[in-house]
């Protein structure tokens, strides 16, 4: 009996090691500067992105993932951040790429940032939802987590869910479940659209602008090619994200999300019928929560 238990434990640990990414590896071991050197730096578990008149900057994860929980602590650019976008997102590559976004749209001093979320499937986006933060995102680090499994994508801010995008492939709606995605971060000049549709431009007298990231924790299934589609979606103890508890928000989580959406949500593509000529995307008529 003892040998049998040891054998099963060995299998479990082997599967876990195969599927799960590093949990406590620091940023220096998990990510690299992908553009904008020297306007970026990684030291231990800290990433600093810089934007000046010469360039913005960005970093990305060394590995790709398919399902799991992707967590990052971020402190946004303080002061007048009009025209600046700080991004943190998952994306595959190519014209039919999948993508799950957190973007933070800057604003003039004294006005809040906008938390901009979106999801792309097979190269198609146009699923934006936006929120005002209920805290000052420049005064301290806050936790932004993307939880992604075969059932749904959930965006969390400080452990509070703010949005859900459910899998309705059975109804002909594409869902991001067949492409591994890397994690990307960037700080860049978007003053042609980011703040009041481009009316407020970057005030370069405040440069350099700095966004800070720390505690990147991808508790996720590592993408290793097409075989990962089955491996990462199979319901096993190692694939903890497939457990029943992660298929639906709890009553408390649902209450938290509804409170934030009623008080802090400022845009929902599913309520913008003019944008879609009166025909909203099909998922808008389906239960997302």
PDB file of C-alpha atoms in Angstrom:
ATOM      1  CA  UNK A   1       0.000   0.000   0.000  1.00  0.00           C
ATOM      2  CA  UNK A   2       2.846   2.375   0.894  1.00  0.00           C
ATOM      3  CA  UNK A   3       4.614   1.702  -2.402  1.00  0.00           C
ATOM      4  CA  UNK A   4       1.351   2.258  -4.285  1.00  0.00           C
ATOM      5  CA  UNK A   5       0.849   5.649  -2.638  1.00  0.00           C
ATOM      6  CA  UNK A   6       4.418   6.636  -3.415  1.00  0.00           C
ATOM      7  CA  UNK A   7       3.943   5.607  -7.043  1.00  0.00           C
ATOM      8  CA  UNK A   8       0.744   7.662  -7.400  1.00  0.00           C
ATOM      9  CA  UNK A   9       2.392  10.655  -5.740  1.00  0.00           C
ATOM     10  CA  UNK A  10       5.312  10.410  -8.145  1.00  0.00           C
ATOM     11  CA  UNK A  11       2.919  10.403 -11.104  1.00  0.00           C
ATOM     12  CA  UNK A  12       1.062  13.429  -9.721  1.00  0.00           C
ATOM     13  CA  UNK A  13       4.270  15.388  -9.159  1.00  0.00           C
ATOM     14  CA  UNK A  14       5.533  14.446 -12.605  1.00  0.00           C
ATOM     15  CA  UNK A  15       2.340  15.638 -14.280  1.00  0.00           C
ATOM     16  CA  UNK A  16       2.331  18.820 -12.208  1.00  0.00           C
ATOM     17  CA  UNK A  17       5.921  19.577 -13.119  1.00  0.00           C
ATOM     18  CA  UNK A  18       5.192  18.943 -16.792  1.00  0.00           C
ATOM     19  CA  UNK A  19       2.153  21.181 -17.021  1.00  0.00           C
ATOM     20  CA  UNK A  20       2.603  23.936 -14.467  1.00  0.00           C
ATOM     21  CA  UNK A  21       4.867  26.894 -15.004  1.00  0.00           C
ATOM     22  CA  UNK A  22       7.101  28.272 -12.282  1.00  0.00           C
ATOM     23  CA  UNK A  23       5.154  29.738  -9.400  1.00  0.00           C
ATOM     24  CA  UNK A  24       7.764  31.719  -7.487  1.00  0.00           C
ATOM     25  CA  UNK A  25      10.375  32.478 -10.136  1.00  0.00           C
ATOM     26  CA  UNK A  26      11.212  36.176 -10.210  1.00  0.00           C
ATOM     27  CA  UNK A  27      10.778  38.410 -13.251  1.00  0.00           C
ATOM     28  CA  UNK A  28      14.455  38.148 -14.185  1.00  0.00           C
ATOM     29  CA  UNK A  29      14.002  34.402 -14.678  1.00  0.00           C
ATOM     30  CA  UNK A  30      10.578  34.625 -16.313  1.00  0.00           C
ATOM     31  CA  UNK A  31      10.685  37.622 -18.685  1.00  0.00           C
ATOM     32  CA  UNK A  32      13.028  39.611 -20.910  1.00  0.00           C
ATOM     33  CA  UNK A  33      13.110  43.123 -22.381  1.00  0.00           C
ATOM     34  CA  UNK A  34      11.672  42.809 -25.882  1.00  0.00           C
ATOM     35  CA  UNK A  35      11.969  46.402 -27.110  1.00  0.00           C
ATOM     36  CA  UNK A  36      12.923  49.885 -26.021  1.00  0.00           C
ATOM     37  CA  UNK A  37      16.335  49.302 -24.480  1.00  0.00           C
ATOM     38  CA  UNK A  38      17.728  51.156 -22.568  1.00  0.00           C
ATOM     39  CA  UNK A  39      14.299  52.483 -21.572  1.00  0.00           C
ATOM     40  CA  UNK A  40      13.562  49.414 -19.486  1.00  0.00           C
ATOM     41  CA  UNK A  41      15.212  47.319 -16.811  1.00  0.00           C
ATOM     42  CA  UNK A  42      14.716  44.077 -14.930  1.00  0.00           C
ATOM     43  CA  UNK A  43      16.269  43.567 -11.511  1.00  0.00           C
ATOM     44  CA  UNK A  44      15.308  40.468  -9.593  1.00  0.00           C
ATOM     45  CA  UNK A  45      11.532  40.512  -9.239  1.00  0.00           C
ATOM     46  CA  UNK A  46      11.125  44.076 -10.492  1.00  0.00           C
ATOM     47  CA  UNK A  47      10.453  45.372 -13.990  1.00  0.00           C
ATOM     48  CA  UNK A  48      10.625  49.069 -14.838  1.00  0.00           C
ATOM     49  CA  UNK A  49       9.331  50.392 -18.151  1.00  0.00           C
ATOM     50  CA  UNK A  50      10.155  53.920 -19.290  1.00  0.00           C
ATOM     51  CA  UNK A  51       8.638  56.195 -21.931  1.00  0.00           C
ATOM     52  CA  UNK A  52      10.385  59.331 -23.180  1.00  0.00           C
ATOM     53  CA  UNK A  53      10.359  61.253 -26.461  1.00  0.00           C
ATOM     54  CA  UNK A  54      12.770  58.747 -27.981  1.00  0.00           C
ATOM     55  CA  UNK A  55      10.956  55.516 -27.222  1.00  0.00           C
ATOM     56  CA  UNK A  56       8.620  53.518 -25.069  1.00  0.00           C
ATOM     57  CA  UNK A  57       9.549  50.026 -23.903  1.00  0.00           C
ATOM     58  CA  UNK A  58       8.218  46.540 -23.364  1.00  0.00           C
ATOM     59  CA  UNK A  59       8.916  43.062 -22.035  1.00  0.00           C
ATOM     60  CA  UNK A  60       7.506  39.589 -22.541  1.00  0.00           C
ATOM     61  CA  UNK A  61       7.505  36.183 -20.894  1.00  0.00           C
ATOM     62  CA  UNK A  62      10.036  33.589 -21.961  1.00  0.00           C
ATOM     63  CA  UNK A  63       7.332  30.925 -22.161  1.00  0.00           C
ATOM     64  CA  UNK A  64       3.825  30.678 -23.566  1.00  0.00           C
ATOM     65  CA  UNK A  65       0.817  29.346 -21.677  1.00  0.00           C
ATOM     66  CA  UNK A  66      -2.560  27.743 -22.257  1.00  0.00           C
ATOM     67  CA  UNK A  67      -4.927  28.081 -19.276  1.00  0.00           C
ATOM     68  CA  UNK A  68      -4.165  28.968 -15.706  1.00  0.00           C
ATOM     69  CA  UNK A  69      -3.784  32.140 -13.688  1.00  0.00           C
ATOM     70  CA  UNK A  70      -1.507  34.989 -14.777  1.00  0.00           C
ATOM     71  CA  UNK A  71      -0.820  37.491 -12.010  1.00  0.00           C
ATOM     72  CA  UNK A  72       1.140  40.769 -11.903  1.00  0.00           C
ATOM     73  CA  UNK A  73       1.444  43.675  -9.482  1.00  0.00           C
ATOM     74  CA  UNK A  74       1.586  47.031 -11.288  1.00  0.00           C
ATOM     75  CA  UNK A  75       2.085  50.651 -10.243  1.00  0.00           C
ATOM     76  CA  UNK A  76       1.074  53.066 -12.998  1.00  0.00           C
ATOM     77  CA  UNK A  77       2.665  56.338 -14.141  1.00  0.00           C
ATOM     78  CA  UNK A  78       1.817  59.098 -11.624  1.00  0.00           C
ATOM     79  CA  UNK A  79       0.772  62.669 -12.370  1.00  0.00           C
ATOM     80  CA  UNK A  80      -0.304  63.791 -15.819  1.00  0.00           C
ATOM     81  CA  UNK A  81      -0.353  60.569 -17.839  1.00  0.00           C
ATOM     82  CA  UNK A  82      -2.532  61.820 -20.710  1.00  0.00           C
ATOM     83  CA  UNK A  83      -1.836  59.959 -23.951  1.00  0.00           C
ATOM     84  CA  UNK A  84       0.064  57.143 -22.245  1.00  0.00           C
ATOM     85  CA  UNK A  85      -0.948  53.483 -22.295  1.00  0.00           C
ATOM     86  CA  UNK A  86       0.439  50.905 -19.885  1.00  0.00           C
ATOM     87  CA  UNK A  87      -0.336  47.418 -21.170  1.00  0.00           C
ATOM     88  CA  UNK A  88      -0.349  43.943 -19.631  1.00  0.00           C
ATOM     89  CA  UNK A  89      -1.829  41.194 -21.763  1.00  0.00           C
ATOM     90  CA  UNK A  90      -1.670  37.676 -23.151  1.00  0.00           C
ATOM     91  CA  UNK A  91      -1.320  37.133 -26.887  1.00  0.00           C
ATOM     92  CA  UNK A  92      -0.478  34.546 -29.497  1.00  0.00           C
ATOM     93  CA  UNK A  93       0.928  35.606 -32.874  1.00  0.00           C
ATOM     94  CA  UNK A  94      -0.316  35.833 -36.442  1.00  0.00           C
ATOM     95  CA  UNK A  95      -3.334  37.298 -38.200  1.00  0.00           C
ATOM     96  CA  UNK A  96      -5.716  34.912 -36.398  1.00  0.00           C
ATOM     97  CA  UNK A  97      -4.195  35.470 -32.985  1.00  0.00           C
ATOM     98  CA  UNK A  98      -5.939  35.218 -29.619  1.00  0.00           C
ATOM     99  CA  UNK A  99      -5.440  37.927 -27.018  1.00  0.00           C
ATOM    100  CA  UNK A 100      -6.650  38.828 -23.507  1.00  0.00           C
ATOM    101  CA  UNK A 101      -6.008  42.442 -22.480  1.00  0.00           C
ATOM    102  CA  UNK A 102      -5.539  44.684 -19.522  1.00  0.00           C
ATOM    103  CA  UNK A 103      -4.635  48.185 -20.743  1.00  0.00           C
ATOM    104  CA  UNK A 104      -4.487  51.288 -18.581  1.00  0.00           C
ATOM    105  CA  UNK A 105      -5.317  54.521 -20.383  1.00  0.00           C
ATOM    106  CA  UNK A 106      -3.690  57.589 -18.881  1.00  0.00           C
ATOM    107  CA  UNK A 107      -5.389  60.857 -18.077  1.00  0.00           C
ATOM    108  CA  UNK A 108      -4.670  64.423 -17.042  1.00  0.00           C
ATOM    109  CA  UNK A 109      -3.714  65.132 -13.434  1.00  0.00           C
ATOM    110  CA  UNK A 110      -6.552  64.763 -10.971  1.00  0.00           C
ATOM    111  CA  UNK A 111      -8.565  62.452 -13.207  1.00  0.00           C
ATOM    112  CA  UNK A 112      -8.640  58.652 -12.922  1.00  0.00           C
ATOM    113  CA  UNK A 113      -7.056  56.175 -15.252  1.00  0.00           C
ATOM    114  CA  UNK A 114      -9.317  53.952 -17.339  1.00  0.00           C
ATOM    115  CA  UNK A 115      -8.968  50.173 -16.955  1.00  0.00           C
ATOM    116  CA  UNK A 116      -9.506  48.940 -20.512  1.00  0.00           C
ATOM    117  CA  UNK A 117     -10.203  45.231 -21.122  1.00  0.00           C
ATOM    118  CA  UNK A 118     -10.622  43.333 -24.359  1.00  0.00           C
ATOM    119  CA  UNK A 119     -10.502  39.802 -25.753  1.00  0.00           C
ATOM    120  CA  UNK A 120      -9.544  38.708 -29.276  1.00  0.00           C
ATOM    121  CA  UNK A 121     -10.408  35.342 -30.773  1.00  0.00           C
ATOM    122  CA  UNK A 122      -8.980  34.255 -34.127  1.00  0.00           C
ATOM    123  CA  UNK A 123      -7.857  37.822 -34.836  1.00  0.00           C
ATOM    124  CA  UNK A 124     -11.172  39.494 -34.005  1.00  0.00           C
ATOM    125  CA  UNK A 125     -11.515  41.868 -31.062  1.00  0.00           C
ATOM    126  CA  UNK A 126     -14.033  44.711 -30.633  1.00  0.00           C
ATOM    127  CA  UNK A 127     -15.083  43.389 -27.219  1.00  0.00           C
ATOM    128  CA  UNK A 128     -14.015  46.291 -25.037  1.00  0.00           C
ATOM    129  CA  UNK A 129     -15.230  46.920 -21.501  1.00  0.00           C
ATOM    130  CA  UNK A 130     -13.853  49.836 -19.494  1.00  0.00           C
ATOM    131  CA  UNK A 131     -13.839  50.770 -15.819  1.00  0.00           C
ATOM    132  CA  UNK A 132     -12.730  53.565 -13.542  1.00  0.00           C
ATOM    133  CA  UNK A 133     -10.511  52.201 -10.753  1.00  0.00           C
ATOM    134  CA  UNK A 134     -11.868  52.531  -7.212  1.00  0.00           C
ATOM    135  CA  UNK A 135      -8.376  53.366  -5.909  1.00  0.00           C
ATOM    136  CA  UNK A 136      -5.342  55.390  -6.974  1.00  0.00           C
ATOM    137  CA  UNK A 137      -3.416  52.985  -9.252  1.00  0.00           C
ATOM    138  CA  UNK A 138      -0.305  55.203  -9.076  1.00  0.00           C
ATOM    139  CA  UNK A 139       0.093  55.345  -5.288  1.00  0.00           C
ATOM    140  CA  UNK A 140       0.830  51.665  -4.700  1.00  0.00           C
ATOM    141  CA  UNK A 141       1.058  48.318  -6.460  1.00  0.00           C
ATOM    142  CA  UNK A 142      -2.239  46.605  -7.265  1.00  0.00           C
ATOM    143  CA  UNK A 143      -2.868  43.044  -8.344  1.00  0.00           C
ATOM    144  CA  UNK A 144      -4.134  42.429 -11.891  1.00  0.00           C
ATOM    145  CA  UNK A 145      -4.872  38.783 -12.649  1.00  0.00           C
ATOM    146  CA  UNK A 146      -6.183  37.020 -15.744  1.00  0.00           C
ATOM    147  CA  UNK A 147      -7.711  33.641 -14.943  1.00  0.00           C
ATOM    148  CA  UNK A 148      -8.238  31.566 -18.064  1.00  0.00           C
ATOM    149  CA  UNK A 149      -9.583  28.036 -18.390  1.00  0.00           C
ATOM    150  CA  UNK A 150     -11.623  26.005 -20.904  1.00  0.00           C
ATOM    151  CA  UNK A 151     -14.856  27.427 -19.458  1.00  0.00           C
ATOM    152  CA  UNK A 152     -14.216  31.171 -19.107  1.00  0.00           C
ATOM    153  CA  UNK A 153     -11.809  34.071 -18.935  1.00  0.00           C
ATOM    154  CA  UNK A 154     -12.080  36.191 -15.781  1.00  0.00           C
ATOM    155  CA  UNK A 155     -10.346  39.527 -15.187  1.00  0.00           C
ATOM    156  CA  UNK A 156      -9.539  40.273 -11.519  1.00  0.00           C
ATOM    157  CA  UNK A 157      -8.363  43.488  -9.858  1.00  0.00           C
ATOM    158  CA  UNK A 158      -7.106  42.992  -6.287  1.00  0.00           C
ATOM    159  CA  UNK A 159      -8.887  39.609  -6.266  1.00  0.00           C
ATOM    160  CA  UNK A 160     -12.222  41.177  -7.273  1.00  0.00           C
ATOM    161  CA  UNK A 161     -13.636  39.892 -10.584  1.00  0.00           C
ATOM    162  CA  UNK A 162     -14.655  42.703 -12.936  1.00  0.00           C
ATOM    163  CA  UNK A 163     -15.448  40.817 -16.134  1.00  0.00           C
ATOM    164  CA  UNK A 164     -16.182  37.332 -17.477  1.00  0.00           C
ATOM    165  CA  UNK A 165     -16.025  36.026 -21.066  1.00  0.00           C
ATOM    166  CA  UNK A 166     -17.517  32.539 -21.237  1.00  0.00           C
ATOM    167  CA  UNK A 167     -16.912  29.733 -23.712  1.00  0.00           C
ATOM    168  CA  UNK A 168     -19.855  29.512 -26.125  1.00  0.00           C
ATOM    169  CA  UNK A 169     -18.177  27.555 -28.896  1.00  0.00           C
ATOM    170  CA  UNK A 170     -21.220  25.275 -28.951  1.00  0.00           C
ATOM    171  CA  UNK A 171     -23.165  28.280 -30.238  1.00  0.00           C
ATOM    172  CA  UNK A 172     -20.621  29.153 -32.923  1.00  0.00           C
ATOM    173  CA  UNK A 173     -18.775  31.831 -30.939  1.00  0.00           C
ATOM    174  CA  UNK A 174     -14.980  31.602 -31.028  1.00  0.00           C
ATOM    175  CA  UNK A 175     -13.125  31.126 -27.742  1.00  0.00           C
ATOM    176  CA  UNK A 176      -9.361  31.365 -27.025  1.00  0.00           C
ATOM    177  CA  UNK A 177      -8.491  27.735 -26.317  1.00  0.00           C
ATOM    178  CA  UNK A 178      -6.272  26.492 -29.131  1.00  0.00           C
ATOM    179  CA  UNK A 179      -3.290  28.866 -29.146  1.00  0.00           C
ATOM    180  CA  UNK A 180      -0.620  29.280 -26.518  1.00  0.00           C
ATOM    181  CA  UNK A 181      -0.101  32.880 -25.457  1.00  0.00           C
ATOM    182  CA  UNK A 182       2.873  34.714 -24.016  1.00  0.00           C
ATOM    183  CA  UNK A 183       2.576  37.527 -21.494  1.00  0.00           C
ATOM    184  CA  UNK A 184       3.442  41.023 -22.725  1.00  0.00           C
ATOM    185  CA  UNK A 185       3.916  44.347 -20.961  1.00  0.00           C
ATOM    186  CA  UNK A 186       4.528  47.752 -22.531  1.00  0.00           C
ATOM    187  CA  UNK A 187       4.518  51.495 -21.922  1.00  0.00           C
ATOM    188  CA  UNK A 188       3.925  53.517 -25.066  1.00  0.00           C
ATOM    189  CA  UNK A 189       2.782  56.714 -26.735  1.00  0.00           C
ATOM    190  CA  UNK A 190      -0.880  56.432 -27.731  1.00  0.00           C
ATOM    191  CA  UNK A 191      -1.856  60.081 -27.637  1.00  0.00           C
ATOM    192  CA  UNK A 192      -3.605  59.783 -30.994  1.00  0.00           C
ATOM    193  CA  UNK A 193      -6.472  57.945 -29.220  1.00  0.00           C
ATOM    194  CA  UNK A 194      -5.902  57.023 -25.571  1.00  0.00           C
ATOM    195  CA  UNK A 195      -7.178  60.124 -23.749  1.00  0.00           C
ATOM    196  CA  UNK A 196     -10.480  61.684 -24.838  1.00  0.00           C
ATOM    197  CA  UNK A 197     -10.054  60.218 -28.286  1.00  0.00           C
ATOM    198  CA  UNK A 198      -6.694  61.899 -28.801  1.00  0.00           C
ATOM    199  CA  UNK A 199      -7.695  65.401 -27.667  1.00  0.00           C
ATOM    200  CA  UNK A 200      -5.285  65.326 -24.699  1.00  0.00           C
ATOM    201  CA  UNK A 201      -1.680  64.846 -25.786  1.00  0.00           C
ATOM    202  CA  UNK A 202       1.367  63.760 -23.824  1.00  0.00           C
ATOM    203  CA  UNK A 203       2.966  66.572 -21.828  1.00  0.00           C
ATOM    204  CA  UNK A 204       6.612  65.734 -22.414  1.00  0.00           C
ATOM    205  CA  UNK A 205       7.812  68.108 -19.698  1.00  0.00           C
ATOM    206  CA  UNK A 206       6.870  65.298 -17.300  1.00  0.00           C
ATOM    207  CA  UNK A 207       9.111  62.741 -19.008  1.00  0.00           C
ATOM    208  CA  UNK A 208      10.550  60.263 -18.388  1.00  0.00           C
ATOM    209  CA  UNK A 209       7.354  58.398 -17.504  1.00  0.00           C
ATOM    210  CA  UNK A 210       7.829  55.210 -15.494  1.00  0.00           C
ATOM    211  CA  UNK A 211       5.553  52.205 -14.890  1.00  0.00           C
ATOM    212  CA  UNK A 212       6.617  49.553 -12.420  1.00  0.00           C
ATOM    213  CA  UNK A 213       5.798  45.845 -12.342  1.00  0.00           C
ATOM    214  CA  UNK A 214       6.566  43.176  -9.780  1.00  0.00           C
ATOM    215  CA  UNK A 215       5.542  39.698  -8.615  1.00  0.00           C
ATOM    216  CA  UNK A 216       4.830  38.102 -11.982  1.00  0.00           C
ATOM    217  CA  UNK A 217       3.239  34.755 -11.078  1.00  0.00           C
ATOM    218  CA  UNK A 218       2.124  32.493 -13.953  1.00  0.00           C
ATOM    219  CA  UNK A 219       0.465  29.525 -12.260  1.00  0.00           C
ATOM    220  CA  UNK A 220      -0.346  28.141 -15.653  1.00  0.00           C
ATOM    221  CA  UNK A 221       0.012  25.301 -18.109  1.00  0.00           C
ATOM    222  CA  UNK A 222       3.129  25.752 -20.238  1.00  0.00           C
ATOM    223  CA  UNK A 223       2.488  25.747 -23.986  1.00  0.00           C
ATOM    224  CA  UNK A 224       4.569  23.210 -25.877  1.00  0.00           C
ATOM    225  CA  UNK A 225       2.705  22.984 -29.169  1.00  0.00           C
ATOM    226  CA  UNK A 226      -0.513  21.411 -30.429  1.00  0.00           C
ATOM    227  CA  UNK A 227      -0.371  18.553 -27.911  1.00  0.00           C
ATOM    228  CA  UNK A 228      -0.881  21.128 -25.157  1.00  0.00           C
ATOM    229  CA  UNK A 229      -4.471  21.734 -26.308  1.00  0.00           C
ATOM    230  CA  UNK A 230      -5.489  18.381 -24.861  1.00  0.00           C
ATOM    231  CA  UNK A 231      -2.928  18.215 -22.056  1.00  0.00           C
ATOM    232  CA  UNK A 232      -3.822  21.607 -20.592  1.00  0.00           C
ATOM    233  CA  UNK A 233      -7.598  21.137 -20.879  1.00  0.00           C
ATOM    234  CA  UNK A 234      -7.855  17.631 -19.427  1.00  0.00           C
ATOM    235  CA  UNK A 235      -9.637  17.532 -16.070  1.00  0.00           C
ATOM    236  CA  UNK A 236      -6.951  16.297 -13.647  1.00  0.00           C
ATOM    237  CA  UNK A 237      -5.801  17.337 -10.142  1.00  0.00           C
ATOM    238  CA  UNK A 238      -2.678  18.824 -11.740  1.00  0.00           C
ATOM    239  CA  UNK A 239      -4.805  21.025 -13.995  1.00  0.00           C
ATOM    240  CA  UNK A 240      -6.345  22.773 -10.995  1.00  0.00           C
ATOM    241  CA  UNK A 241      -7.978  25.424 -13.234  1.00  0.00           C
ATOM    242  CA  UNK A 242     -10.347  22.751 -14.592  1.00  0.00           C
ATOM    243  CA  UNK A 243     -11.856  22.046 -11.148  1.00  0.00           C
ATOM    244  CA  UNK A 244     -15.602  22.735 -10.698  1.00  0.00           C
ATOM    245  CA  UNK A 245     -14.839  25.680  -8.406  1.00  0.00           C
ATOM    246  CA  UNK A 246     -13.364  27.568 -11.366  1.00  0.00           C
ATOM    247  CA  UNK A 247     -16.270  27.021 -13.751  1.00  0.00           C
ATOM    248  CA  UNK A 248     -18.535  29.574 -12.074  1.00  0.00           C
ATOM    249  CA  UNK A 249     -18.086  32.589  -9.837  1.00  0.00           C
ATOM    250  CA  UNK A 250     -19.114  32.078  -6.229  1.00  0.00           C
ATOM    251  CA  UNK A 251     -22.072  34.039  -4.855  1.00  0.00           C
ATOM    252  CA  UNK A 252     -19.661  36.403  -3.094  1.00  0.00           C
ATOM    253  CA  UNK A 253     -17.569  36.925  -6.224  1.00  0.00           C
ATOM    254  CA  UNK A 254     -20.679  37.564  -8.287  1.00  0.00           C
ATOM    255  CA  UNK A 255     -21.856  40.158  -5.776  1.00  0.00           C
ATOM    256  CA  UNK A 256     -18.453  41.871  -5.832  1.00  0.00           C
ATOM    257  CA  UNK A 257     -18.404  41.985  -9.624  1.00  0.00           C
ATOM    258  CA  UNK A 258     -21.921  43.311  -9.941  1.00  0.00           C
ATOM    259  CA  UNK A 259     -21.120  46.069  -7.461  1.00  0.00           C
ATOM    260  CA  UNK A 260     -18.040  47.175  -9.423  1.00  0.00           C
ATOM    261  CA  UNK A 261     -19.833  46.955 -12.756  1.00  0.00           C
ATOM    262  CA  UNK A 262     -22.749  49.046 -11.523  1.00  0.00           C
ATOM    263  CA  UNK A 263     -20.591  51.765  -9.969  1.00  0.00           C
ATOM    264  CA  UNK A 264     -17.346  51.865 -11.989  1.00  0.00           C
ATOM    265  CA  UNK A 265     -18.080  50.531 -15.471  1.00  0.00           C
ATOM    266  CA  UNK A 266     -18.014  53.270 -18.116  1.00  0.00           C
ATOM    267  CA  UNK A 267     -18.209  51.331 -21.392  1.00  0.00           C
ATOM    268  CA  UNK A 268     -19.608  47.970 -22.483  1.00  0.00           C
ATOM    269  CA  UNK A 269     -19.508  46.913 -26.126  1.00  0.00           C
ATOM    270  CA  UNK A 270     -22.636  44.854 -25.513  1.00  0.00           C
ATOM    271  CA  UNK A 271     -24.582  48.069 -24.897  1.00  0.00           C
ATOM    272  CA  UNK A 272     -23.237  49.986 -27.899  1.00  0.00           C
ATOM    273  CA  UNK A 273     -25.788  49.059 -30.551  1.00  0.00           C
ATOM    274  CA  UNK A 274     -24.841  52.063 -32.711  1.00  0.00           C
ATOM    275  CA  UNK A 275     -21.337  50.708 -33.103  1.00  0.00           C
ATOM    276  CA  UNK A 276     -22.642  47.421 -34.487  1.00  0.00           C
ATOM    277  CA  UNK A 277     -25.445  48.924 -36.602  1.00  0.00           C
ATOM    278  CA  UNK A 278     -28.094  47.605 -34.257  1.00  0.00           C
ATOM    279  CA  UNK A 279     -26.880  43.987 -34.326  1.00  0.00           C
ATOM    280  CA  UNK A 280     -24.877  43.243 -31.181  1.00  0.00           C
ATOM    281  CA  UNK A 281     -22.318  40.398 -31.135  1.00  0.00           C
ATOM    282  CA  UNK A 282     -24.078  37.090 -30.390  1.00  0.00           C
ATOM    283  CA  UNK A 283     -22.444  36.532 -26.987  1.00  0.00           C
ATOM    284  CA  UNK A 284     -24.119  39.714 -25.730  1.00  0.00           C
ATOM    285  CA  UNK A 285     -27.450  37.909 -25.532  1.00  0.00           C
ATOM    286  CA  UNK A 286     -25.973  35.020 -23.537  1.00  0.00           C
ATOM    287  CA  UNK A 287     -25.269  34.769 -19.819  1.00  0.00           C
ATOM    288  CA  UNK A 288     -21.634  35.673 -19.177  1.00  0.00           C
ATOM    289  CA  UNK A 289     -21.500  35.427 -15.419  1.00  0.00           C
TER     290      UNK A 289
END
